[in-house]
Amino acid sequence: MAPHQRRRAVNAAGLLAWRSRGIRDAATIDRNNLKILRAVLLQDNRNFLKVWSKTSKSTIMYENGNIYFENYQNCYSWSKLEKFEDALLCLSPLDKTLASPSDQKPSLLVLTADNWLYRLSAETGEELQRVYLSSNHKFRYLGWDVSQEMFYVKSVQNKETSLERQAGITQNTVMHLAIFHVFPLRVVGILEINKKVFGNGVTDVILSQGVLVVSYSNKSVKLYSFEHIIQRYLTEKLTLGQQCSLLGGKTVGDVPFGIPVNIQITDCPPVLFEVSCSDRSIQIGGYPWHYIYTPPTKRHKGCHHICSLKDSTMATNGIQNMNCCSLESDEISFHPDDSGRIIHVGPNIINVLKILGELDSGSASQIVKDFSMETHQNNTSTSQFTVTSSGRTVKRRFNQLDDDPDQETFRMLEYEDELDLLAAVVTNGEEGEGRAHIQLHDNQSGQLLRTVELDEPWDETYRHELFFNKDTIVHIEQKNTNFCCHVYKLNAVRK
């Protein structure tokens, strides 16, 4: 065994000296640069200052350091004759060298209203690639399957019209999915979601972690292996820009032929997993694999169950319930840092949980608290009774909510992966006007490292989004029919 080496703390000056002498490799230099930035960001003489604001009549989007207005169009010289339905940001992996230089740079995958899929440069807006999807199916949504380096394009649902019902005509096709690989852009194919195969009551379909997830109106969710579906039901491999027999020798991705249905599922694939849950929502993650769901009954509202994916055994302490009395429900999810932990966000506390267990162990896993973050709420309980001017004692009908605007309340939580920081938005309306600040916590210990005050008021009746990207904080809010974007940058505080 190699002798233990004690980790030495190195200050920013030392890291910069190593970098200038070329002692470290590229990956180490990048990590050290982020360590330097994190150290600078947490210094007392640094602060986030608002540097820019802009209002728009349409939705404002933030992606990878860029802010887009007019549904991604006003940053670029694209024609506004084409309406964009959805868009995804595509960032190539750093550990891969791709054949085309344009594949190595950030790009936007954009779906238009007339069924075109564009790949555009995220830096210049230049068109890099275009694919016509279909003249038979109306596509509207984009989604990622990040772990498989794939994305999917989902069509609108086919619904029976009143005339079809009166005539006894049954519409078996529910929707279509077009699936693509990225790095570089390659088509896998199009599959049909059919009632004869998947049954009645299908409400939604997504692709995630190599699994086809099908939701039903009876609140059940079924999982199918996408790899199995490809192996068994793929009728012909397709290549963009080349001819295929399913199109009678026409070119794949050209107008008006588009992409044919080359994944033809004729019978129901094996069900990997099935569960009934509230809002047809299930999350899978952790080490070993677990899933989180809420049973679909009223008495289980706000009650999150954590079970082993292997045999559905409930983990010890696997029922997490904050017993919140609030307008907004608590949220629970697997941590985006791939640590296998779980984040449970409530109005006045955030719990970070760990799963303790072994893959081949016969005993149940255990859920334990890693750390918690709490707000400073007024603990003085509000009296159940008030006295009127006439001297009558009146009992209050409602108690104060946990997310009452007059109390400090967690509103959202963001994770900055490169700096390994958790950014929690906290509101407080004690002075009559809603104010908000951002608490930056260490992701490993939960320690509060610094607080950033937001200049603009925070009205909880409107929708808000917050993005934290290294030295930049972006706050997007909706007020009535307007959208407003506020940008904060890290600055040195002048004394």
Coordinates of C-alpha atoms in Angstrom, one line a residue:
M1 CA 0.0 0.0 0.0
A2 CA 1.3 3.4 -0.9
P3 CA 2.1 5.7 2.1
H4 CA -0.7 8.2 2.9
Q5 CA 0.0 11.6 1.7
R6 CA -1.5 14.5 3.6
R7 CA -3.3 17.0 1.3
R8 CA -1.7 20.4 1.5
A9 CA -3.8 23.5 1.2
V10 CA -2.5 25.6 -1.7
N11 CA -3.5 29.3 -2.0
A12 CA -4.4 31.0 -5.3
A13 CA -0.9 32.5 -5.7
G14 CA 0.6 29.0 -5.6
L15 CA -1.9 27.6 -8.1
L16 CA -1.2 30.5 -10.5
A17 CA 2.6 29.9 -10.1
W18 CA 2.2 26.2 -11.0
R19 CA 0.0 27.1 -14.0
S20 CA 2.6 29.7 -15.3
R21 CA 5.3 27.1 -15.2
G22 CA 3.2 24.5 -17.0
I23 CA 3.5 21.9 -14.2
R24 CA -0.1 20.7 -14.5
D25 CA -2.0 19.0 -17.3
A26 CA -5.0 20.7 -19.0
A27 CA -7.6 19.0 -16.8
T28 CA -5.8 19.8 -13.6
I29 CA -5.3 23.4 -14.7
D30 CA -9.1 23.7 -15.4
R31 CA -9.9 22.3 -11.9
N32 CA -7.4 24.7 -10.3
N33 CA -8.8 27.7 -12.2
L34 CA -12.2 26.8 -10.7
K35 CA -10.7 26.5 -7.3
I36 CA -9.2 30.0 -7.7
L37 CA -12.6 31.4 -8.9
R38 CA -14.4 29.8 -6.0
A39 CA -11.9 31.3 -3.5
V40 CA -12.2 34.7 -5.1
L41 CA -16.0 34.5 -5.2
L42 CA -16.1 33.8 -1.4
Q43 CA -13.8 36.7 -0.4
D44 CA -15.2 39.5 1.7
N45 CA -14.1 42.2 -0.7
R46 CA -16.1 40.6 -3.6
N47 CA -19.8 41.0 -4.2
F48 CA -22.4 40.4 -7.0
L49 CA -23.6 43.7 -8.5
K50 CA -26.5 44.1 -10.9
V51 CA -25.0 45.1 -14.2
W52 CA -27.9 44.8 -16.7
S53 CA -31.7 44.5 -16.9
K54 CA -34.0 44.2 -19.8
T55 CA -37.8 43.7 -20.2
S56 CA -39.5 41.7 -23.0
K57 CA -43.1 40.9 -24.0
S58 CA -42.1 37.3 -24.8
T59 CA -40.3 34.6 -22.8
I60 CA -36.7 35.1 -21.9
M61 CA -34.3 32.1 -22.0
Y62 CA -30.8 31.6 -20.5
E63 CA -28.5 29.0 -21.9
N64 CA -24.8 28.5 -21.2
G65 CA -24.0 32.2 -20.6
N66 CA -26.3 33.5 -23.4
I67 CA -29.6 35.3 -23.0
Y68 CA -32.2 34.8 -25.7
F69 CA -35.2 37.0 -26.4
E70 CA -38.1 36.6 -28.8
N71 CA -38.1 32.7 -28.6
Y72 CA -34.4 32.4 -29.3
Q73 CA -34.6 34.7 -32.4
N74 CA -33.4 38.2 -31.6
C75 CA -29.8 37.2 -30.8
Y76 CA -29.3 36.1 -34.4
S77 CA -30.3 37.0 -37.9
W78 CA -32.7 34.1 -38.3
S79 CA -35.8 34.6 -40.3
K80 CA -38.8 35.3 -38.1
L81 CA -41.1 33.6 -40.6
E82 CA -40.3 30.3 -38.9
K83 CA -41.8 29.8 -35.4
F84 CA -39.6 27.9 -32.9
E85 CA -41.5 25.3 -30.9
D86 CA -38.7 24.1 -28.6
A87 CA -34.9 24.2 -28.3
L88 CA -32.1 22.3 -26.5
L89 CA -28.5 23.4 -25.8
C90 CA -26.0 20.9 -27.0
L91 CA -22.5 20.9 -25.4
S92 CA -20.0 18.3 -26.6
P93 CA -18.0 16.2 -24.1
L94 CA -14.5 17.5 -23.3
D95 CA -13.0 14.1 -23.5
K96 CA -14.0 13.5 -27.1
T97 CA -12.4 14.7 -30.3
L98 CA -15.1 14.9 -33.0
A99 CA -14.5 14.8 -36.8
S100 CA -16.0 18.2 -37.5
P101 CA -14.8 21.3 -35.6
S102 CA -18.4 22.6 -35.6
D103 CA -19.5 19.5 -33.6
Q104 CA -17.0 20.4 -30.9
K105 CA -18.6 23.9 -30.2
P106 CA -21.8 24.6 -28.4
S107 CA -24.9 24.4 -30.6
L108 CA -28.7 24.9 -30.3
L109 CA -31.0 22.1 -31.5
V110 CA -34.2 24.0 -32.6
L111 CA -37.5 22.5 -33.6
T112 CA -39.7 24.7 -35.8
A113 CA -43.4 24.8 -36.2
D114 CA -43.2 23.3 -39.7
N115 CA -41.3 20.2 -38.6
W116 CA -37.7 21.2 -39.3
L117 CA -35.0 20.3 -36.9
Y118 CA -32.0 22.8 -37.0
R119 CA -28.6 22.6 -35.5
L120 CA -27.4 26.2 -35.0
S121 CA -24.2 27.6 -33.7
A122 CA -24.9 28.9 -30.1
E123 CA -22.2 31.6 -30.7
T124 CA -23.1 33.0 -34.1
G125 CA -26.5 31.6 -35.0
E126 CA -25.1 30.1 -38.2
E127 CA -27.0 27.1 -39.5
L128 CA -24.9 24.0 -39.2
Q129 CA -27.4 21.3 -40.1
R130 CA -31.1 20.9 -41.0
V131 CA -33.3 17.8 -41.0
Y132 CA -36.9 17.6 -42.2
L133 CA -38.8 15.3 -39.8
S134 CA -42.1 14.4 -41.4
S135 CA -45.1 15.7 -43.3
N136 CA -47.4 13.2 -41.6
H137 CA -46.8 13.9 -37.9
K138 CA -46.8 17.3 -36.0
F139 CA -43.7 17.4 -33.8
R140 CA -43.6 19.9 -30.9
Y141 CA -41.4 18.9 -28.0
L142 CA -37.6 18.2 -27.5
G143 CA -36.1 16.2 -24.6
W144 CA -32.7 14.9 -23.5
D145 CA -31.6 11.4 -22.6
V146 CA -28.2 12.8 -21.4
S147 CA -26.7 9.5 -20.2
Q148 CA -27.1 7.9 -23.6
E149 CA -26.0 11.0 -25.6
M150 CA -29.4 11.0 -27.3
F151 CA -32.4 13.4 -27.6
Y152 CA -35.9 12.8 -28.8
V153 CA -38.5 14.9 -30.6
K154 CA -42.1 14.2 -29.5
S155 CA -45.2 14.8 -31.5
V156 CA -48.5 16.1 -30.3
Q157 CA -51.0 13.5 -29.1
N158 CA -53.6 12.2 -31.6
K159 CA -57.0 12.6 -30.1
E160 CA -60.2 11.2 -31.4
T161 CA -62.6 13.9 -32.7
S162 CA -66.3 13.8 -31.9
L163 CA -67.1 12.9 -35.5
E164 CA -64.7 9.9 -35.2
R165 CA -66.4 8.8 -32.0
Q166 CA -69.8 9.1 -33.5
A167 CA -68.7 7.0 -36.5
G168 CA -67.1 4.4 -34.3
I169 CA -63.7 5.1 -35.7
T170 CA -60.9 4.2 -33.2
Q171 CA -57.7 6.2 -33.3
N172 CA -55.0 3.7 -32.2
T173 CA -51.9 5.9 -32.7
V174 CA -51.2 8.1 -29.6
M175 CA -48.0 9.9 -30.7
H176 CA -44.6 9.5 -32.4
L177 CA -41.1 9.8 -31.1
A178 CA -38.1 10.7 -33.3
I179 CA -34.8 9.7 -31.7
F180 CA -31.3 11.0 -32.5
H181 CA -27.8 10.5 -31.3
V182 CA -25.5 13.6 -30.9
F183 CA -21.7 14.1 -31.3
P184 CA -22.3 14.0 -34.3
L185 CA -26.0 14.3 -35.1
R186 CA -27.2 10.9 -36.3
V187 CA -30.8 9.6 -36.6
V188 CA -31.9 6.4 -34.8
G189 CA -35.4 6.5 -36.1
I190 CA -39.1 7.1 -35.5
L191 CA -41.3 4.9 -33.4
E192 CA -45.1 4.9 -33.0
I193 CA -46.8 4.7 -29.6
N194 CA -49.9 2.6 -30.3
K195 CA -52.8 1.7 -28.1
K196 CA -52.8 -1.9 -29.4
V197 CA -49.3 -2.3 -28.1
F198 CA -49.1 -0.1 -25.0
G199 CA -52.8 -0.3 -24.0
N200 CA -55.4 2.4 -23.4
G201 CA -54.9 5.5 -21.3
V202 CA -51.4 6.5 -22.4
T203 CA -50.9 10.2 -21.4
D204 CA -47.2 10.8 -21.9
V205 CA -44.0 9.2 -23.1
I206 CA -40.4 10.2 -22.4
L207 CA -36.9 8.7 -23.0
S208 CA -34.6 8.7 -20.0
Q209 CA -31.4 6.8 -19.0
G210 CA -32.0 4.4 -21.9
V211 CA -35.5 3.6 -20.8
L212 CA -38.8 4.4 -22.5
V213 CA -41.1 5.7 -19.7
V214 CA -44.8 5.5 -20.4
S215 CA -47.4 7.3 -18.2
Y216 CA -51.1 6.3 -17.9
S217 CA -54.3 8.0 -16.9
N218 CA -54.7 5.5 -14.0
K219 CA -51.6 7.0 -12.4
S220 CA -49.3 4.1 -13.3
V221 CA -45.9 4.4 -14.9
K222 CA -44.3 1.6 -16.9
L223 CA -40.6 1.3 -18.0
Y224 CA -39.4 -0.4 -21.1
S225 CA -35.8 -1.1 -22.3
F226 CA -35.1 1.1 -25.3
E227 CA -32.1 -1.0 -26.2
H228 CA -34.4 -4.1 -26.4
I229 CA -36.9 -2.1 -28.5
I230 CA -34.1 -1.2 -31.0
Q231 CA -32.7 -4.7 -31.1
R232 CA -36.1 -6.4 -31.7
Y233 CA -38.1 -3.9 -33.7
L234 CA -35.7 -1.8 -35.8
T235 CA -36.6 -2.6 -39.5
E236 CA -33.9 -0.6 -41.2
K237 CA -30.9 1.5 -40.1
L238 CA -31.1 5.1 -41.4
T239 CA -28.5 7.7 -42.3
L240 CA -29.3 11.3 -42.8
G241 CA -28.8 12.5 -46.4
Q242 CA -28.8 8.9 -47.8
Q243 CA -31.5 6.9 -49.5
C244 CA -33.5 4.3 -47.8
S245 CA -35.9 1.5 -48.9
L246 CA -38.7 2.6 -46.5
L247 CA -39.0 5.8 -48.5
G248 CA -38.8 4.1 -51.9
G249 CA -35.3 5.2 -52.4
K250 CA -35.8 8.8 -51.3
T251 CA -33.4 10.7 -49.2
V252 CA -33.7 10.6 -45.4
G253 CA -34.4 14.0 -43.9
D254 CA -35.4 15.7 -47.1
V255 CA -38.7 17.5 -47.9
P256 CA -41.3 16.1 -48.1
F257 CA -40.3 12.6 -47.1
G258 CA -38.6 13.3 -43.8
I259 CA -37.8 10.3 -41.6
P260 CA -39.8 7.1 -42.0
V261 CA -41.2 5.0 -39.1
N262 CA -38.4 2.4 -38.9
I263 CA -39.0 1.2 -35.4
Q264 CA -42.2 -0.8 -35.7
I265 CA -43.3 -2.2 -32.4
T266 CA -45.7 -5.1 -33.1
D267 CA -46.2 -6.5 -29.6
C268 CA -45.8 -5.2 -26.1
P269 CA -42.1 -5.3 -25.0
P270 CA -41.3 -6.7 -21.5
V271 CA -42.1 -4.3 -18.7
L272 CA -39.0 -3.6 -16.7
F273 CA -40.7 -1.9 -13.9
E274 CA -44.2 -0.6 -13.0
V275 CA -45.5 1.6 -10.2
S276 CA -48.6 3.7 -9.4
C277 CA -47.7 7.2 -8.2
S278 CA -49.1 10.6 -7.7
D279 CA -48.8 12.9 -10.7
R280 CA -47.4 9.9 -12.6
S281 CA -44.0 11.1 -11.4
I282 CA -41.1 8.7 -10.5
Q283 CA -37.4 9.4 -10.1
I284 CA -34.6 6.8 -10.4
G285 CA -31.1 7.2 -9.1
G286 CA -28.7 6.7 -6.2
Y287 CA -26.1 4.0 -5.3
P288 CA -27.3 1.3 -5.3
W289 CA -30.3 2.1 -7.6
H290 CA -33.4 3.4 -5.9
Y291 CA -36.6 5.1 -6.9
I292 CA -38.6 7.9 -5.3
Y293 CA -42.4 8.2 -5.7
T294 CA -45.5 9.4 -3.9
P295 CA -48.4 6.9 -3.6
P296 CA -51.5 8.1 -5.5
T297 CA -53.8 8.5 -2.5
K298 CA -54.9 11.6 -0.6
R299 CA -53.6 10.3 2.7
H300 CA -50.1 10.0 1.2
K301 CA -50.0 13.6 -0.2
G302 CA -46.5 15.0 0.5
C303 CA -45.3 11.6 1.6
H304 CA -42.3 10.5 -0.5
H305 CA -41.3 6.8 -0.6
I306 CA -37.7 5.7 -1.3
C307 CA -37.4 2.1 -2.4
S308 CA -34.8 -0.2 -3.9
L309 CA -35.2 -0.6 -7.7
K310 CA -34.0 -4.2 -7.4
D311 CA -36.9 -5.6 -5.4
S312 CA -39.0 -2.5 -4.4
T313 CA -38.1 -2.9 -0.8
M314 CA -38.7 0.2 1.2
A315 CA -35.5 1.7 2.6
T316 CA -35.2 2.1 6.4
N317 CA -36.3 5.7 7.1
G318 CA -37.5 5.6 3.5
I319 CA -40.6 7.6 4.0
Q320 CA -39.8 11.3 3.9
N321 CA -42.5 13.7 4.9
M322 CA -41.9 17.3 6.0
N323 CA -45.6 17.8 7.1
C324 CA -45.6 21.2 5.4
C325 CA -48.5 23.6 5.8
S326 CA -47.7 25.7 2.7
L327 CA -49.1 26.8 -0.6
E328 CA -46.2 25.3 -2.5
S329 CA -45.5 21.7 -1.9
D330 CA -42.0 20.4 -1.0
E331 CA -39.8 18.9 -3.7
I332 CA -37.5 15.8 -3.6
S333 CA -35.1 14.7 -6.2
F334 CA -31.7 12.9 -6.7
H335 CA -28.8 15.3 -6.4
P336 CA -27.5 16.5 -9.8
D337 CA -23.9 16.1 -8.7
D338 CA -24.1 12.3 -9.3
S339 CA -23.1 11.6 -5.7
G340 CA -26.2 9.4 -5.3
R341 CA -27.6 11.7 -2.6
I342 CA -31.1 13.0 -2.4
I343 CA -32.2 16.7 -2.0
H344 CA -35.5 17.4 -0.2
V345 CA -36.5 21.1 -0.3
G346 CA -39.2 22.4 1.9
P347 CA -40.3 26.0 2.7
N348 CA -38.0 26.3 5.8
I349 CA -35.5 23.5 5.6
I350 CA -33.5 21.7 3.0
N351 CA -32.3 18.2 3.8
V352 CA -29.5 16.5 1.9
L353 CA -29.9 12.7 2.4
K354 CA -27.5 9.7 1.8
I355 CA -28.4 6.1 0.9
L356 CA -26.4 3.6 2.9
G357 CA -26.5 0.1 1.4
E358 CA -24.7 -2.5 -0.6
L359 CA -25.8 -3.8 -4.0
D360 CA -25.7 -7.5 -3.1
S361 CA -26.7 -7.1 0.5
G362 CA -29.8 -8.9 1.6
S363 CA -30.8 -6.1 4.1
A364 CA -32.7 -3.0 3.3
S365 CA -30.8 0.3 2.5
Q366 CA -30.9 3.1 5.0
I367 CA -31.7 6.8 4.4
V368 CA -29.6 9.1 6.7
K369 CA -29.3 12.8 6.8
D370 CA -26.0 14.2 5.4
F371 CA -26.7 17.8 6.4
S372 CA -29.5 20.4 6.6
M373 CA -29.9 24.0 5.7
E374 CA -32.6 26.1 7.6
T375 CA -34.1 29.5 7.3
H376 CA -34.4 31.9 10.3
Q377 CA -38.1 31.8 10.8
N378 CA -40.0 33.6 13.5
N379 CA -40.6 30.9 16.1
T380 CA -43.1 32.9 18.1
S381 CA -46.4 31.1 17.4
T382 CA -49.2 33.3 16.2
S383 CA -52.0 33.4 18.7
Q384 CA -55.1 31.4 17.9
F385 CA -57.3 34.2 19.2
T386 CA -57.7 37.9 18.6
V387 CA -59.6 40.5 20.5
T388 CA -61.8 42.9 18.5
S389 CA -62.3 46.6 19.4
S390 CA -65.6 45.8 21.1
G391 CA -63.8 43.3 23.3
R392 CA -65.0 40.1 21.7
T393 CA -62.6 37.2 21.4
V394 CA -62.4 35.7 17.9
K395 CA -60.7 32.4 17.0
R396 CA -58.5 32.5 13.9
R397 CA -59.8 30.2 11.2
F398 CA -56.3 29.5 9.7
N399 CA -52.8 29.2 11.1
Q400 CA -49.8 30.9 9.5
L401 CA -48.4 29.0 6.6
D402 CA -44.8 27.7 6.5
D403 CA -44.2 29.7 3.3
D404 CA -46.0 32.8 4.5
P405 CA -44.6 35.9 2.7
D406 CA -43.8 37.4 6.1
Q407 CA -41.5 34.5 7.0
E408 CA -38.0 33.6 5.6
T409 CA -38.7 30.9 3.0
F410 CA -36.7 28.8 0.6
R411 CA -38.1 29.4 -2.9
M412 CA -35.7 27.4 -5.1
L413 CA -32.3 25.7 -5.1
E414 CA -29.6 25.7 -7.8
Y415 CA -26.4 23.6 -8.0
E416 CA -23.3 25.1 -9.6
D417 CA -21.3 22.0 -10.5
E418 CA -18.0 23.6 -11.5
L419 CA -17.7 25.5 -8.2
D420 CA -19.5 22.8 -6.2
L421 CA -21.8 25.3 -4.5
L422 CA -25.5 25.2 -3.7
A423 CA -27.4 28.4 -4.3
A424 CA -30.6 28.7 -2.3
V425 CA -33.1 31.6 -2.9
V426 CA -34.6 32.9 0.3
T427 CA -37.4 35.4 0.5
N428 CA -38.5 37.6 3.4
G429 CA -41.4 40.1 3.3
E430 CA -41.2 41.4 6.9
E431 CA -40.9 45.0 5.8
G432 CA -44.0 44.8 3.6
E433 CA -42.2 44.4 0.3
G434 CA -40.9 41.0 -0.8
R435 CA -37.2 40.8 -0.8
A436 CA -34.9 38.0 -1.8
H437 CA -31.3 37.0 -1.2
I438 CA -29.2 34.0 -2.4
Q439 CA -27.3 31.9 0.1
L440 CA -24.2 30.1 -1.2
H441 CA -23.6 26.8 0.7
D442 CA -20.8 24.3 0.4
N443 CA -22.1 21.3 -1.4
Q444 CA -20.2 18.8 0.7
S445 CA -21.0 20.1 4.2
G446 CA -23.9 22.6 3.8
Q447 CA -21.9 25.3 5.4
L448 CA -23.2 28.8 4.6
L449 CA -20.3 30.6 2.8
R450 CA -21.8 33.9 1.8
T451 CA -25.1 35.8 1.0
V452 CA -25.9 37.8 -2.1
E453 CA -28.7 40.3 -1.9
L454 CA -30.9 40.9 -5.0
D455 CA -31.7 44.5 -5.7
E456 CA -35.2 44.0 -7.3
P457 CA -38.3 43.1 -5.2
W458 CA -39.5 39.5 -5.3
D459 CA -43.2 39.1 -5.8
E460 CA -44.0 35.4 -5.1
T461 CA -47.3 35.6 -7.1
Y462 CA -45.3 35.6 -10.3
R463 CA -43.0 33.0 -11.9
H464 CA -39.3 33.2 -11.3
E465 CA -36.2 31.5 -12.6
L466 CA -32.6 31.7 -11.3
F467 CA -29.4 30.7 -13.0
F468 CA -26.0 30.6 -11.3
N469 CA -23.0 30.1 -13.6
K470 CA -19.6 30.7 -12.1
D471 CA -19.3 34.5 -11.7
T472 CA -22.7 35.3 -13.1
I473 CA -26.2 35.2 -11.6
V474 CA -29.3 35.6 -13.8
H475 CA -32.7 36.2 -12.4
I476 CA -35.7 36.0 -14.8
E477 CA -39.1 37.0 -13.6
Q478 CA -42.6 37.3 -15.1
K479 CA -44.8 40.3 -14.2
N480 CA -48.2 40.2 -15.7
T481 CA -47.6 39.9 -19.5
N482 CA -44.0 41.1 -19.3
F483 CA -40.7 39.2 -18.7
C484 CA -37.7 40.9 -17.1
C485 CA -34.1 39.7 -16.9
H486 CA -31.6 40.9 -14.3
V487 CA -27.9 40.0 -14.6
Y488 CA -25.4 40.2 -11.6
K489 CA -21.6 39.9 -12.1
L490 CA -18.9 39.3 -9.5
N491 CA -17.1 42.6 -8.7
A492 CA -14.6 43.9 -6.3
V493 CA -16.1 46.0 -3.5
R494 CA -14.7 49.5 -3.5
K495 CA -14.2 51.0 -0.1

